[in-house]
XYZ file of C-alpha atoms in Angstrom:
213
model
C 104.797 140.150 82.390
C 104.337 136.580 81.287
C 100.830 135.722 79.953
C 99.528 132.209 79.897
C 96.309 131.347 78.075
C 94.576 127.970 77.937
C 91.356 127.664 75.950
C 90.025 131.094 77.031
C 91.463 131.133 80.566
C 94.185 133.831 80.884
C 96.581 134.415 83.807
C 99.750 136.573 84.274
C 102.870 136.483 86.312
C 106.230 138.270 86.537
C 109.537 136.416 86.232
C 112.068 136.749 89.020
C 115.683 137.801 88.537
C 116.538 134.281 87.351
C 113.857 134.236 84.731
C 111.628 131.802 86.703
C 107.904 132.219 86.961
C 104.851 130.317 88.068
C 101.140 130.629 87.325
C 98.002 128.832 88.459
C 95.230 128.303 85.938
C 91.687 128.139 87.186
C 90.009 124.827 87.565
C 88.261 123.521 84.509
C 86.532 120.430 83.180
C 88.581 117.651 81.719
C 89.393 118.142 78.056
C 91.666 117.070 75.203
C 93.206 118.792 72.198
C 93.505 122.140 73.911
C 95.923 124.930 72.978
C 98.278 126.509 75.520
C 99.938 129.813 74.713
C 102.761 131.549 76.633
C 103.661 135.093 75.762
C 106.167 137.620 77.091
C 106.967 140.728 75.042
C 107.628 139.690 71.501
C 108.233 136.056 72.340
C 105.487 133.406 72.177
C 105.381 129.635 72.608
C 102.349 127.585 71.541
C 101.678 124.055 72.755
C 99.025 122.001 70.918
C 97.114 118.878 71.987
C 97.184 119.728 75.673
C 95.054 117.656 77.976
C 93.357 118.459 81.342
C 92.417 115.558 83.579
C 93.752 113.211 86.269
C 97.401 113.442 87.229
C 99.030 110.664 89.307
C 102.561 110.261 90.690
C 104.297 106.931 90.021
C 106.970 106.933 92.732
C 109.017 104.035 94.015
C 111.928 101.696 93.317
C 112.738 99.308 90.471
C 109.223 97.777 90.256
C 107.795 101.149 89.411
C 110.750 102.161 87.267
C 110.591 98.995 85.124
C 109.878 100.169 81.577
C 107.037 98.994 79.422
C 109.562 98.303 76.741
C 110.858 95.292 78.810
C 107.387 93.998 79.818
C 106.436 90.707 78.253
C 103.275 92.091 76.634
C 104.952 95.035 74.895
C 104.476 93.553 71.384
C 100.772 93.132 72.078
C 100.474 96.712 73.439
C 102.282 98.160 70.410
C 100.125 96.212 68.043
C 96.958 97.540 69.687
C 95.184 100.824 69.518
C 97.067 103.852 70.942
C 95.170 105.781 73.606
C 95.731 109.547 73.030
C 94.296 110.371 76.437
C 97.203 108.777 78.383
C 100.356 110.859 78.842
C 103.569 110.165 80.736
C 106.289 112.425 82.233
C 109.623 111.029 83.377
C 111.330 113.145 85.984
C 115.199 113.028 85.803
C 117.010 111.164 88.522
C 118.692 113.994 90.495
C 120.192 113.933 93.955
C 121.453 117.408 94.644
C 120.416 120.993 93.963
C 121.760 122.253 90.657
C 122.228 118.781 89.086
C 119.639 119.586 86.413
C 121.966 122.261 85.151
C 125.082 120.100 85.349
C 123.933 117.309 83.058
C 121.960 116.805 79.850
C 118.474 115.449 80.628
C 116.986 115.931 77.173
C 115.591 112.344 77.190
C 113.493 113.176 80.287
C 111.556 116.094 81.562
C 108.815 116.290 78.914
C 105.409 114.727 78.375
C 105.250 111.665 76.209
C 102.120 110.476 74.385
C 100.916 106.965 73.756
C 102.778 106.340 70.501
C 104.762 103.274 69.329
C 107.955 105.358 69.775
C 107.179 106.605 73.291
C 105.285 103.761 74.947
C 108.488 101.659 75.642
C 109.658 104.548 77.885
C 106.509 104.454 80.102
C 106.639 102.807 83.525
C 104.937 99.481 82.921
C 102.989 99.744 86.224
C 102.195 103.402 85.536
C 100.846 102.620 82.077
C 98.510 99.762 83.088
C 97.286 101.892 85.986
C 96.638 104.803 83.747
C 94.836 102.568 81.267
C 92.425 101.376 84.039
C 91.827 104.851 85.401
C 91.199 106.364 81.925
C 88.679 103.666 81.061
C 86.924 104.040 84.412
C 86.692 107.862 84.494
C 86.717 108.575 80.741
C 89.085 111.553 81.213
C 92.736 112.082 80.225
C 95.287 110.623 82.653
C 98.782 111.920 83.156
C 101.432 109.858 84.977
C 104.479 111.566 86.483
C 107.233 108.981 86.782
C 109.485 109.809 89.730
C 111.169 106.500 90.563
C 114.672 105.106 91.103
C 115.560 101.411 91.273
C 117.788 100.371 94.190
C 116.926 103.384 96.378
C 116.444 102.789 100.054
C 112.787 102.445 101.219
C 113.602 105.176 103.705
C 113.713 107.643 100.807
C 109.984 106.992 100.144
C 108.775 107.349 103.763
C 107.924 110.577 105.564
C 109.001 111.349 109.137
C 105.595 110.320 110.495
C 105.914 106.838 108.986
C 109.532 106.500 110.094
C 108.797 107.467 113.680
C 106.257 104.646 114.009
C 109.121 102.098 113.810
C 112.186 101.999 116.096
C 114.266 100.032 113.521
C 113.302 102.546 110.788
C 114.199 105.471 113.052
C 117.583 103.866 113.820
C 118.310 103.216 110.128
C 117.344 106.745 109.170
C 119.669 108.191 111.925
C 122.575 105.997 110.843
C 122.107 107.023 107.187
C 121.942 110.727 108.056
C 125.116 110.372 110.129
C 126.879 108.631 107.289
C 126.305 111.424 104.789
C 126.480 114.406 107.130
C 130.059 115.247 106.237
C 130.165 113.687 102.811
C 131.043 115.957 99.943
C 129.675 115.540 96.456
C 133.114 114.422 95.252
C 133.173 111.657 97.870
C 129.684 110.594 97.007
C 130.610 110.448 93.315
C 133.657 108.331 94.166
C 131.492 105.807 96.009
C 129.032 105.707 93.096
C 131.800 105.134 90.574
C 133.149 102.257 92.745
C 129.748 100.710 92.968
C 129.251 101.028 89.212
C 132.621 99.372 88.533
C 131.587 96.432 90.716
C 128.245 96.194 88.899
C 129.966 96.237 85.529
C 132.223 93.319 86.585
C 129.230 91.372 87.929
C 127.147 92.025 84.737
C 130.171 90.910 82.657
C 130.306 87.628 84.535
C 126.553 87.074 84.077
C 126.865 87.756 80.310
C 129.630 85.199 80.018
C 127.562 82.589 81.855
C 124.556 83.257 79.606
C 126.757 82.866 76.518
C 128.166 79.551 77.762
C 124.785 78.175 78.964
C 121.895 80.221 77.418
């Protein structure tokens, strides 16, 4: 069995044939600086400085994806006091089942703290939202960044919302029809062609800026 213990709360689970497992810890009061231990047989992993508190999802397009590192107040933020009760988790941008195993996502998929090294990788909107919530509630706040610039708004709407609008329903049906027979290879070919066009466009913009900054 796999045993998980957090500050006195202990739960167990059994891994499936793929080694995957899931546990639910009991509800508890918000807290900081906790220790989480995971044990199975002779193996043990210990995670320090764990927080329990508010968790919010920062989903959306480029406005939500926009990193704090590019925000105009970043120097002021980095010069200020770091808030240890704000954490951020960037979810990798994946589009198909198994993609997490096909590519290296070591720069995503883990919790970041408010440090001068990690803050630039926070969603700017997510960070300022977390800052307000943390001050208002006085509890740790975790933001899960699940965003992708340039994605269709349809991707962020459920069926109930789509069915309220005839144009939205039509757009969704047309999109589903366009990808129904599309293979992963064909999708990748379209993505590569789009990226090539973007590279050419960005190259032109760079030249214009160099000529007339």
